[in-house]
């Protein structure tokens, strides 16, 4: 049987297995299809309502009132382009990480992709190869790095009959393996399948838009139908006039520009982040990350660079020269691993001794060593395995206890007797303590300090031993690193919920526990971000409010994450958060401009529904007001610098800030309409006065939002004001404006003075309410 296995399958056997479906088909979480992206962005309630209003205006031939549809088109295009761009980027990363495999077929080595493997294929693996499917080692030996699966960075020795899991890497050795599980049956696929669900977006902006659009949808149709019936059938108004005024009322209710503004600002943020090597898979995650108050970090690859350095050596009654020679000799012949590479770099200038016999490191013995040409045996490994008799070697353990640095400690020993198989000599003599540190990523301490200053709690979650993780956390300056827990000792959900809040360092964490930790933190009211790179992180990444993956990590981690750090550098996270804060704070400020129109349109629609007057606005007039008091100013404000911490509820903030202007506009127009008959004002005058009033209040709101002023904001206000003046003087006919009579002009001046005073009083009160709400809803950090 073994001889047949080592010749591999025949072509006929491989074809038979393909026919039976025993193929290693991809089972990772895939990105959206192009078709799905188009459907999701086109088939929305918002688009449906606008298209219906567009058709109604087309029917009556009011073509100049169709400008509003441009907002819908731009918004849809931006959404589609951004999602397709992100999909292509993620798919490209996936392709770049794929490589061909050497497989035995018909006794010859052929190159196949992982998707072409079938059950019982014999694959040849060597250092650096990723295991493509679960398999059994049938020839040779190797050491496997399973950190992407388990989170543990220690290498696992594999011998004949041992299983290699898909997603792990061969760290050293050469072997032949027989595929025993493919596709959905593999270990990695089972974890991935748990992540195959549609994640609910937790964006406050998106929720606010959906709420506003749903409210508008509920109001629009009954109000539109009632207004048309009353105006056309009861009040006998002209059909075209009725359609135009009805559509004008309904268009005003839809905050289409607010959605376009948000899409544009977030798209700009996506472009800016791309220049910083950050790939955004979903635009609204920028907001979520700006709001997080807890970030859960994976140790390996996030805080550390997966490189070790020898920090120091502490002699134990031994000369420094002999210590360096012993280390150089062991590192020269030891199998390639992070520890051996660190020792080799530390002793690169020392001439090694010739080795007669060597025993490599294994997970069972936790040491490596051999006999060298000077007649000595040198051993390097973990103290508890090399010096198992703690009473005999009390001085060694005393020296270890005196080490205060956050380091990994190995011991170096010697003997004049040779090794017997894998049994250490009894007469070992301690030579030195070897202090090894994981190399931190560049700027990681500055990154940690940034989040500390911003009130964001960092929690380190890893499959490594709690002591190792705690040491790294302390070196990085993470607050609360002394609060550490070994998750292998946590057995109940109650215990897990308690340590999730109390502790900031978690060791020996399983993939399922990572997910539970995030759920526990979210249930405590925290906004949680998660960074990771492995299959073991997939469940937690999917559960997080904002998920961040490293590009060098697993395909599954990249595909389920909202952000991908292309350069695998956690140090760029502050820039991502800062970009999010700029975008979200500015969107919140600018969105109130759009919501004013929605709010006063609803109030006015309800009034004019039962009034004999025609609705005062036509769509073209709303386009003028929207462009110069909402659209242009909002885009200028939305792209300004803003590093303030995102606080409060988005919906509450924009409604409260928009309410004063909306109330003043609606109140002024309603009073004007009620007095129009006694004063003998025409509909054209009422409509013109409504445009002037709305423009004035809109400009006043802009003034408030521009504080503190700068040159750009001042220029924007001047241009908006000039634009309105020019439009009302030189393009009066185009915008259906008329000259005001003396009585209308006097009333316009009087109401303008009253409304200015009322607006400022209401806005001052609203500002206080928003600040109070922000203070009460500020995130509380964990300790």
XYZ file of C-alpha atoms in Angstrom, residues 32-781:
750
model
C -19.791 39.522 -3.511
C -20.386 38.828 -7.181
C -20.540 41.741 -9.637
C -24.213 40.947 -10.223
C -24.977 41.077 -6.506
C -23.157 44.423 -6.167
C -25.260 45.963 -8.964
C -28.510 44.587 -7.532
C -27.750 45.758 -3.973
C -26.944 49.302 -5.114
C -29.697 49.745 -7.721
C -32.666 47.994 -6.120
C -33.220 50.253 -3.113
C -36.302 51.982 -1.711
C -34.583 55.342 -2.142
C -33.941 54.737 -5.851
C -37.435 53.356 -6.391
C -39.159 56.443 -4.984
C -37.015 58.841 -7.001
C -37.503 56.933 -10.250
C -41.278 57.017 -9.727
C -41.229 60.810 -9.227
C -38.951 61.149 -12.264
C -41.458 59.268 -14.432
C -44.352 61.454 -13.229
C -42.498 64.649 -14.223
C -41.584 63.103 -17.588
C -45.266 62.359 -18.224
C -46.284 66.015 -17.759
C -43.252 67.299 -19.698
C -41.666 69.264 -16.828
C -38.130 68.497 -17.938
C -36.267 71.267 -16.101
C -37.567 69.865 -12.815
C -35.741 66.573 -13.417
C -32.383 67.724 -12.039
C -32.908 65.836 -8.757
C -32.429 62.480 -10.505
C -28.728 63.314 -10.969
C -28.200 62.864 -7.234
C -29.681 59.361 -7.447
C -27.461 58.387 -10.368
C -24.252 59.709 -8.775
C -25.027 57.992 -5.478
C -25.675 54.646 -7.173
C -22.559 54.872 -9.355
C -20.310 55.728 -6.372
C -21.629 52.749 -4.395
C -21.157 50.322 -7.306
C -17.684 51.569 -8.260
C -16.424 51.435 -4.667
C -17.688 47.892 -4.033
C -16.318 46.563 -7.331
C -12.978 48.244 -6.623
C -12.785 46.601 -3.207
C -13.827 43.209 -4.591
C -11.106 43.310 -7.252
C -8.485 44.307 -4.692
C -9.382 41.435 -2.353
C -9.558 38.948 -5.233
C -6.153 40.164 -6.424
C -4.660 39.599 -2.980
C -6.095 36.077 -3.025
C -4.570 35.310 -6.419
C -1.166 36.632 -5.342
C -1.069 34.293 -2.345
C -1.858 31.178 -4.408
C 0.941 28.971 -5.700
C 1.210 25.676 -7.555
C 1.736 22.422 -5.657
C 3.933 19.431 -6.452
C 1.701 16.350 -6.617
C 2.520 12.709 -7.426
C 0.396 11.373 -10.279
C 1.248 8.160 -12.134
C 4.574 8.094 -10.306
C 5.613 11.491 -11.650
C 5.598 14.958 -10.107
C 3.056 17.336 -11.659
C 2.116 20.912 -10.724
C -1.524 21.487 -9.696
C -3.495 24.239 -7.978
C -5.080 23.465 -4.612
C -8.545 23.357 -6.230
C -7.381 20.492 -8.489
C -6.422 18.181 -5.620
C -8.561 15.096 -5.036
C -8.908 12.711 -2.127
C -5.838 10.432 -1.616
C -3.520 12.610 -3.725
C 0.121 12.520 -2.601
C 1.536 16.043 -2.269
C 5.169 17.026 -1.697
C 5.681 19.740 0.887
C 8.790 21.584 2.044
C 9.739 24.641 4.055
C 7.490 27.628 3.271
C 4.645 25.613 1.693
C 1.114 26.127 2.963
C -0.805 22.905 3.505
C -3.662 22.998 0.927
C -5.902 20.308 2.438
C -6.030 18.128 5.540
C -3.577 15.282 5.006
C -1.599 12.459 6.670
C 2.194 12.448 6.636
C 3.324 9.266 4.844
C 7.022 9.956 4.277
C 9.628 12.222 5.906
C 9.348 14.606 8.873
C 8.603 18.291 9.275
C 7.709 21.037 11.714
C 4.410 22.841 11.135
C 3.369 26.369 12.041
C -0.333 26.187 12.904
C -0.644 29.762 14.212
C -3.174 30.751 11.527
C -5.388 27.910 12.765
C -4.805 27.819 16.508
C -3.162 31.151 17.314
C -0.181 29.367 18.926
C 3.201 30.346 17.506
C 5.116 27.252 18.714
C 6.164 24.862 15.945
C 4.607 21.398 15.983
C 6.793 18.427 15.028
C 5.114 16.045 12.561
C 6.093 12.402 11.987
C 4.749 9.441 10.044
C 1.014 9.095 10.597
C 0.570 12.613 11.997
C -2.060 14.904 10.527
C -1.307 18.205 8.831
C -4.208 20.677 8.828
C -5.086 22.852 5.855
C -3.983 26.453 6.363
C -0.853 25.580 8.360
C 2.680 26.175 7.022
C 5.705 23.909 6.810
C 8.388 25.626 8.906
C 11.130 23.057 8.325
C 11.705 19.631 6.818
C 10.466 17.816 3.714
C 7.616 15.347 3.538
C 5.055 13.563 1.410
C 1.443 13.652 2.560
C -1.740 11.879 1.535
C -4.853 14.053 1.290
C -7.482 12.621 3.646
C -10.076 15.428 3.734
C -10.970 17.870 0.956
C -13.178 20.905 0.431
C -15.895 21.479 3.010
C -14.692 18.561 5.177
C -11.349 20.194 5.996
C -10.627 21.818 9.349
C -10.226 25.328 7.911
C -13.394 25.007 5.835
C -15.476 24.097 8.885
C -14.374 27.314 10.611
C -14.973 29.298 7.414
C -18.471 27.852 7.015
C -19.438 29.180 10.440
C -18.620 32.648 9.116
C -20.840 32.278 6.043
C -23.671 34.508 7.129
C -24.677 38.017 6.167
C -23.226 40.367 8.723
C -25.597 43.043 9.965
C -24.088 46.472 9.432
C -23.820 48.436 12.667
C -23.354 51.870 11.088
C -25.319 54.609 12.855
C -25.267 56.644 9.633
C -26.740 53.768 7.641
C -29.349 53.142 10.340
C -30.233 56.851 10.354
C -30.623 56.900 6.574
C -32.778 53.784 6.603
C -34.940 55.214 9.378
C -35.360 58.546 7.599
C -36.078 56.892 4.240
C -38.545 54.470 5.838
C -40.349 57.353 7.541
C -40.379 59.307 4.288
C -41.647 56.231 2.426
C -44.515 55.827 4.867
C -45.408 59.520 4.554
C -44.725 60.102 0.855
C -47.257 57.772 -0.727
C -50.367 58.641 1.325
C -49.473 62.363 1.358
C -48.752 62.323 -2.378
C -51.995 60.550 -3.232
C -54.071 62.751 -0.906
C -52.452 65.949 -2.201
C -53.086 64.998 -5.810
C -56.701 63.961 -5.150
C -57.523 67.089 -3.140
C -55.771 69.542 -5.476
C -56.944 67.998 -8.732
C -60.371 66.534 -7.993
C -61.584 68.688 -5.095
C -59.928 72.074 -5.713
C -60.011 71.610 -9.506
C -56.388 72.687 -10.086
C -54.706 72.054 -13.458
C -53.328 68.506 -13.935
C -49.788 69.604 -14.797
C -49.674 72.128 -11.949
C -50.966 69.508 -9.537
C -48.357 66.930 -10.577
C -45.500 69.455 -10.417
C -46.498 70.818 -6.988
C -47.114 67.317 -5.610
C -43.762 66.040 -6.870
C -42.124 69.216 -5.521
C -43.502 68.442 -2.062
C -42.383 64.819 -2.235
C -38.905 65.524 -3.638
C -38.289 67.890 -0.751
C -38.972 65.091 1.740
C -36.258 62.823 0.345
C -32.758 63.650 1.663
C -31.126 62.392 -1.522
C -28.208 64.789 -1.320
C -27.395 63.574 2.197
C -26.909 60.049 0.914
C -24.831 61.296 -2.029
C -22.743 63.446 0.305
C -22.064 60.482 2.597
C -21.172 58.177 -0.293
C -18.835 60.804 -1.741
C -17.112 61.650 1.533
C -16.627 57.983 2.393
C -15.386 57.300 -1.143
C -12.811 60.091 -0.695
C -11.798 58.463 2.600
C -11.421 55.128 0.831
C -9.080 56.731 -1.718
C -7.061 58.446 1.016
C -6.743 55.193 2.966
C -5.724 53.322 -0.183
C -2.756 55.693 -0.480
C -1.813 54.620 3.047
C -1.991 50.938 2.023
C -5.351 50.280 3.671
C -7.995 48.489 1.615
C -11.617 49.263 2.543
C -14.031 46.442 1.721
C -17.082 48.276 3.020
C -17.340 52.079 3.172
C -19.450 52.353 6.322
C -16.885 50.481 8.428
C -14.890 53.736 8.469
C -17.591 55.146 10.723
C -17.702 52.050 12.921
C -13.952 52.120 13.520
C -14.145 55.815 14.399
C -16.610 54.915 17.179
C -14.880 51.868 18.728
C -13.804 52.012 22.343
C -12.240 48.516 22.489
C -9.782 46.994 19.992
C -8.940 43.302 20.294
C -5.491 42.518 18.915
C -3.867 39.306 17.837
C -0.272 39.174 19.157
C 1.599 37.461 16.349
C 1.777 39.567 13.213
C -0.011 42.534 14.791
C 2.123 43.613 17.738
C 5.148 41.493 16.862
C 6.968 41.108 13.565
C 7.264 37.294 13.926
C 10.997 37.814 14.495
C 12.905 37.034 17.694
C 16.066 38.659 19.013
C 18.497 37.522 21.697
C 18.138 40.291 24.266
C 21.009 39.190 26.526
C 22.848 36.232 28.040
C 23.401 35.751 31.774
C 26.476 33.538 32.496
C 26.143 30.822 35.157
C 29.758 30.131 36.235
C 30.882 29.971 32.619
C 33.128 32.076 30.387
C 31.445 34.323 27.825
C 33.588 32.959 24.986
C 32.455 29.379 25.557
C 28.811 30.509 25.800
C 29.026 32.259 22.445
C 30.801 29.308 20.814
C 28.195 26.867 22.137
C 25.309 29.026 20.903
C 26.898 29.527 17.493
C 27.500 25.779 17.129
C 23.910 24.838 18.054
C 22.351 27.516 15.843
C 24.564 26.510 12.909
C 23.102 22.984 12.711
C 19.669 23.427 14.329
C 16.567 23.305 12.141
C 15.363 26.668 10.907
C 12.969 28.252 13.371
C 12.504 31.679 14.939
C 14.616 30.856 18.025
C 17.477 29.349 16.041
C 17.487 32.323 13.670
C 17.666 34.728 16.628
C 20.625 32.853 18.148
C 22.335 32.601 14.760
C 22.022 36.379 14.259
C 23.376 36.969 17.786
C 26.462 34.797 17.156
C 27.018 35.477 13.453
C 30.647 36.546 14.026
C 31.549 33.464 16.103
C 33.121 30.433 14.409
C 30.970 27.328 15.099
C 32.362 23.928 16.085
C 31.957 20.950 13.839
C 28.983 18.802 14.881
C 29.328 14.999 15.251
C 25.725 14.202 16.164
C 22.700 16.476 16.658
C 19.166 16.137 18.057
C 16.833 18.834 16.650
C 14.203 20.679 18.662
C 10.841 18.961 19.089
C 7.617 19.922 20.851
C 8.000 16.851 23.074
C 11.517 17.490 24.389
C 11.531 21.332 24.191
C 15.318 21.325 23.641
C 17.938 20.805 20.937
C 21.614 19.930 21.156
C 24.471 17.752 20.034
C 28.048 16.526 20.360
C 30.731 18.784 18.928
C 34.349 18.510 17.863
C 35.728 19.802 21.196
C 34.355 16.705 22.943
C 31.538 18.591 24.649
C 27.769 18.165 24.406
C 25.839 21.455 24.309
C 22.094 21.690 25.021
C 19.729 24.655 24.612
C 16.052 24.610 25.610
C 13.335 25.334 28.169
C 14.587 25.234 31.776
C 11.899 22.897 33.101
C 12.793 20.308 30.449
C 16.575 20.641 30.507
C 16.873 20.975 34.299
C 13.864 18.961 35.407
C 15.285 18.434 38.927
C 14.532 21.836 40.436
C 16.196 21.046 43.770
C 19.445 20.005 42.101
C 19.459 23.104 39.909
C 18.006 25.557 42.431
C 20.586 28.209 41.527
C 19.373 28.153 37.913
C 15.775 28.754 38.933
C 16.853 31.430 41.394
C 18.638 33.228 38.549
C 15.508 32.900 36.406
C 13.365 34.408 39.178
C 15.701 37.382 39.372
C 15.129 38.247 35.694
C 12.678 41.157 35.647
C 12.652 41.799 31.917
C 9.649 40.682 29.875
C 11.536 37.988 27.949
C 11.455 34.326 27.036
C 14.150 32.473 28.978
C 16.077 29.510 27.589
C 18.938 27.745 29.314
C 22.278 26.640 27.898
C 23.966 23.559 29.386
C 26.980 21.350 28.698
C 28.229 17.854 29.442
C 31.263 15.701 28.713
C 28.958 12.744 28.014
C 27.121 12.206 24.715
C 23.360 12.204 24.137
C 21.624 8.821 24.225
C 18.826 8.922 21.664
C 16.692 11.774 23.059
C 17.820 11.348 26.649
C 19.878 14.086 28.283
C 23.064 13.240 30.222
C 22.756 13.254 34.011
C 25.814 15.464 34.583
C 24.580 18.613 32.829
C 26.340 21.779 33.890
C 24.441 25.104 33.597
C 26.228 27.590 31.344
C 23.892 30.564 30.868
C 20.419 31.946 30.633
C 19.468 33.090 27.130
C 16.996 35.988 27.165
C 14.930 36.182 23.977
C 12.426 38.824 22.981
C 9.832 38.923 20.235
C 10.655 41.855 17.998
C 7.919 44.447 18.180
C 6.643 46.023 15.014
C 7.947 49.480 14.182
C 6.024 52.320 15.859
C 3.813 49.888 17.774
C 4.373 51.786 21.041
C 3.392 55.086 19.424
C 0.263 53.373 18.100
C -0.603 52.018 21.548
C -0.052 55.456 23.095
C -2.347 57.041 20.504
C -5.222 54.744 21.401
C -4.516 55.253 25.099
C -4.848 59.017 24.637
C -8.060 58.544 22.677
C -9.682 56.498 25.442
C -9.643 53.241 23.450
C -8.937 50.069 25.433
C -6.594 47.540 23.802
C -7.046 43.846 24.578
C -4.501 41.270 23.382
C -5.960 37.872 22.459
C -3.675 34.988 21.488
C -3.338 31.237 21.433
C 0.140 31.527 22.995
C 0.855 31.053 26.697
C -0.516 33.814 28.880
C 2.971 34.703 30.184
C 4.305 35.213 26.657
C 1.332 37.333 25.634
C 1.509 39.347 28.850
C 5.203 40.104 28.329
C 4.546 41.379 24.813
C 1.638 43.510 26.044
C 3.833 45.063 28.739
C 6.605 45.805 26.241
C 4.069 47.550 24.009
C 2.873 49.689 26.899
C -0.672 48.342 26.879
C -2.593 49.513 29.936
C -3.911 46.770 32.214
C -1.414 44.192 30.906
C -1.123 42.900 34.475
C -4.746 41.766 34.206
C -4.118 38.528 32.307
C -5.987 35.232 32.125
C -5.262 31.745 30.803
C -8.441 30.984 28.827
C -7.857 27.226 29.127
C -8.927 27.648 32.767
C -12.163 29.450 31.855
C -14.909 26.851 31.543
C -18.259 28.670 31.789
C -19.881 31.506 29.849
C -20.326 33.431 33.108
C -16.588 33.284 33.803
C -15.839 34.290 30.231
C -18.133 37.342 30.429
C -16.457 38.413 33.671
C -12.868 38.122 32.405
C -13.786 39.737 29.075
C -14.530 42.979 30.911
C -11.879 42.733 33.631
C -8.809 41.470 31.753
C -6.814 43.003 28.918
C -4.535 40.028 28.118
C -5.855 36.595 27.111
C -3.677 33.539 26.500
C -4.472 30.031 25.194
C -7.609 31.318 23.472
C -9.495 29.002 21.101
C -11.234 30.342 17.955
C -14.649 29.778 19.579
C -13.556 31.667 22.705
C -12.359 34.626 20.618
C -15.865 34.975 19.207
C -17.445 34.638 22.660
C -15.121 37.303 24.077
C -16.258 39.767 21.437
C -19.920 38.930 22.026
C -19.448 39.459 25.789
C -17.810 42.858 25.223
C -20.574 43.959 22.832
C -23.218 42.907 25.338
C -21.552 45.272 27.824
C -22.224 48.127 25.404
C -18.758 48.387 23.839
C -18.032 49.064 20.182
C -15.424 46.424 19.390
C -12.855 46.216 16.589
C -10.854 43.046 15.959
C -7.559 42.607 14.120
C -6.411 39.200 12.919
C -4.775 37.272 10.112
C -5.576 33.601 10.521
C -8.367 31.100 10.023
C -8.582 30.979 13.818
C -9.592 34.665 13.758
C -12.400 34.333 11.191
C -15.272 33.821 13.650
C -14.181 36.746 15.811
C -13.583 38.995 12.782
C -17.082 38.291 11.536
C -18.559 39.061 14.960
C -16.655 42.347 15.496
C -18.273 45.721 14.922
C -15.250 46.498 12.731
C -12.906 43.796 11.436
C -9.330 44.406 10.298
C -7.202 41.761 8.569
C -3.557 41.595 7.542
C -3.000 41.070 3.821
C -0.337 38.425 4.513
C -2.832 36.376 6.518
C -5.349 33.803 5.375
C -7.685 34.293 2.440
C -10.694 33.685 4.686
C -9.624 36.408 7.140
C -9.255 38.933 4.301
C -12.609 38.087 2.772
C -14.644 38.474 5.963
C -12.879 41.662 7.087
C -14.032 45.190 6.384
C -10.497 46.610 6.331
C -7.326 44.970 5.016
C -3.899 46.354 5.958
C -2.033 45.757 2.705
C 1.396 46.397 4.247
C 0.519 44.282 7.316
C 1.331 47.210 9.591
C -0.835 47.865 12.648
C 0.899 51.253 13.000
C -1.353 52.699 10.285
C -4.456 52.170 12.436
C -4.331 55.670 14.004
C -4.482 57.135 10.493
C -7.525 54.977 9.733
C -9.264 56.092 12.925
C -8.370 59.744 12.268
C -9.732 59.494 8.724
C -12.921 57.959 10.084
C -13.347 60.733 12.626
C -12.829 63.415 10.010
C -15.416 61.809 7.747
C -18.055 61.013 10.360
C -17.914 64.310 12.273
C -18.127 66.264 9.016
C -20.905 64.084 7.601
C -22.859 64.597 10.823
C -22.439 68.364 10.579
C -23.311 68.521 6.885
C -26.204 66.053 7.064
C -28.199 68.491 9.198
C -28.343 70.795 6.154
C -30.099 68.091 4.125
C -32.386 67.057 6.931
C -33.706 70.619 7.226
C -35.283 70.237 3.777
C -36.818 66.889 4.689
C -38.289 68.186 7.935
C -39.807 71.409 6.609
C -41.097 69.602 3.499
C -43.028 67.144 5.679
C -44.457 69.947 7.850
C -45.420 72.057 4.838
C -46.922 69.083 2.984
C -49.208 68.333 5.909
C -50.299 71.991 6.060
C -50.838 72.507 2.305
C -52.636 69.185 2.079
C -55.646 70.837 3.709
C -55.013 74.400 2.515
C -56.536 75.771 -0.695
C -53.109 77.165 -1.631
C -50.851 75.361 -4.062
C -47.647 73.945 -2.544
C -45.204 76.904 -2.723
C -42.136 75.082 -4.098
C -41.440 73.606 -7.520
C -38.651 71.017 -7.905
C -36.469 73.518 -9.813
C -36.665 75.980 -6.909
C -35.698 73.263 -4.464
C -32.748 72.447 -6.733
C -31.575 76.087 -6.460
C -31.933 76.165 -2.668
C -30.407 72.701 -2.340
C -27.380 73.496 -4.502
C -26.409 76.803 -2.846
C -27.497 76.400 0.787
C -27.090 72.635 1.140
C -25.102 70.808 -1.560
C -22.086 73.076 -2.141
C -21.646 74.089 1.529
C -22.070 70.523 2.771
C -19.305 69.193 0.519
C -16.909 71.935 1.582
C -17.650 71.305 5.262
C -17.471 67.529 4.839
C -13.908 67.588 3.499
C -12.461 69.856 6.189
C -10.007 68.548 8.842
C -11.723 67.257 11.984
C -9.996 65.117 14.635
C -12.673 65.297 17.332
C -13.703 62.059 19.014
C -16.993 60.788 17.569
C -19.579 61.057 20.328
C -23.314 60.795 20.685
C -25.980 59.263 18.486
C -25.805 60.274 14.828
C -29.585 60.398 14.308
C -30.216 62.424 17.475
C -27.446 64.874 16.640
C -28.512 65.638 13.074
C -32.223 65.893 13.911
C -31.583 68.195 16.862
C -29.240 70.425 14.846
C -31.615 70.575 11.858
C -34.809 71.199 13.858
C -34.358 74.976 14.534
C -33.960 75.826 10.844
C -36.769 73.483 9.750
C -39.185 74.865 12.340
C -38.377 78.472 11.421
C -38.793 77.856 7.663
C -42.069 75.950 8.047
C -43.482 78.468 10.542
C -42.576 81.445 8.364
C -44.109 79.974 5.186
C -47.271 78.823 6.985
C -47.803 82.292 8.510
C -47.167 83.890 5.115
C -49.703 81.545 3.476
C -52.336 82.309 6.122
C -51.839 86.080 5.629
C -51.590 85.929 1.840
C -55.344 86.199 1.250
C -55.931 89.235 3.544
C -52.850 90.931 2.033
C -53.806 89.946 -1.509
C -50.602 88.012 -2.250
C -50.517 85.857 -5.371
C -49.256 82.258 -5.493
C -46.177 83.474 -7.398
C -45.396 85.939 -4.575
C -45.975 83.273 -1.921
C -43.638 80.932 -3.798
C -40.970 83.646 -4.197
C -41.166 84.628 -0.510
C -40.828 80.931 0.439
C -37.637 80.696 -1.629
C -36.193 83.852 -0.026
C -37.077 82.709 3.510
C -35.665 79.226 3.014
C -32.460 80.628 1.483
C -31.993 83.076 4.355
C -32.402 80.439 7.078
C -30.209 78.045 5.109
C -27.403 80.631 5.007
C -27.795 81.291 8.733
C -27.448 77.596 9.478
C -24.292 77.526 7.332
C -22.872 80.402 9.373
C -23.459 78.419 12.565
C -21.904 75.257 11.156
C -18.846 77.143 9.851
C -17.798 78.287 13.324
C -14.839 78.501 13.779
C -14.410 80.219 10.417
C -11.376 79.813 8.176
C -10.564 81.163 4.729
C -12.194 78.266 2.864
C -15.403 78.379 4.892
C -15.623 82.148 4.488
C -15.154 81.849 0.726
C -17.800 79.125 0.559
C -20.345 81.285 2.433
C -19.601 84.255 0.170
C -20.033 82.154 -2.993
C -23.300 80.635 -1.772
C -24.712 84.068 -0.926
C -23.562 85.520 -4.254
C -25.064 82.568 -6.116
C -28.488 83.091 -4.551
C -28.405 86.839 -5.273
C -27.385 86.261 -8.912
C -30.044 83.559 -9.419
C -32.853 85.695 -7.972
C -31.869 88.750 -10.038
C -30.682 87.411 -13.404
C -32.419 83.997 -13.634
C -35.725 84.902 -12.029
C -37.884 83.485 -14.810
C -35.975 80.191 -14.988
C -36.522 79.589 -11.274
C -40.186 80.763 -11.416
C -39.582 83.807 -9.173
C -41.496 87.092 -9.371
C -41.139 90.708 -8.232
C -42.749 91.344 -4.828
C -45.442 93.947 -4.256
C -45.000 96.581 -1.551
C -47.119 94.664 1.001
C -45.268 91.432 0.230
C -41.892 93.168 0.585
C -42.803 94.716 3.964
C -44.035 91.372 5.231
C -40.854 89.674 4.001
C -38.657 92.121 5.943
C -40.710 91.870 9.159
C -40.838 88.063 9.143
C -37.120 87.883 8.297
C -36.193 89.906 11.409
C -38.457 87.805 13.649
C -37.255 84.522 12.180
C -33.556 85.452 12.590
C -34.049 86.050 16.307
C -36.133 82.874 16.740
C -33.599 80.749 14.825
C -30.666 81.862 16.959
C -32.563 81.175 20.190
C -33.614 77.699 19.041
C -30.149 76.828 17.699
C -28.477 77.852 20.962
C -30.864 75.576 22.873
C -30.301 72.689 20.399
C -26.517 73.045 20.706
C -26.746 72.651 24.477
C -28.959 69.584 24.101
C -26.454 67.940 21.730
C -23.494 68.570 24.032
C -25.402 67.187 27.003
C -26.332 64.067 25.030
C -22.711 63.562 23.903
C -21.437 63.777 27.488
C -23.991 61.253 28.700
C -23.269 58.797 25.876
C -19.463 59.011 25.949
C -17.954 55.482 25.879
C -16.689 54.122 29.171
C -13.344 52.363 28.860
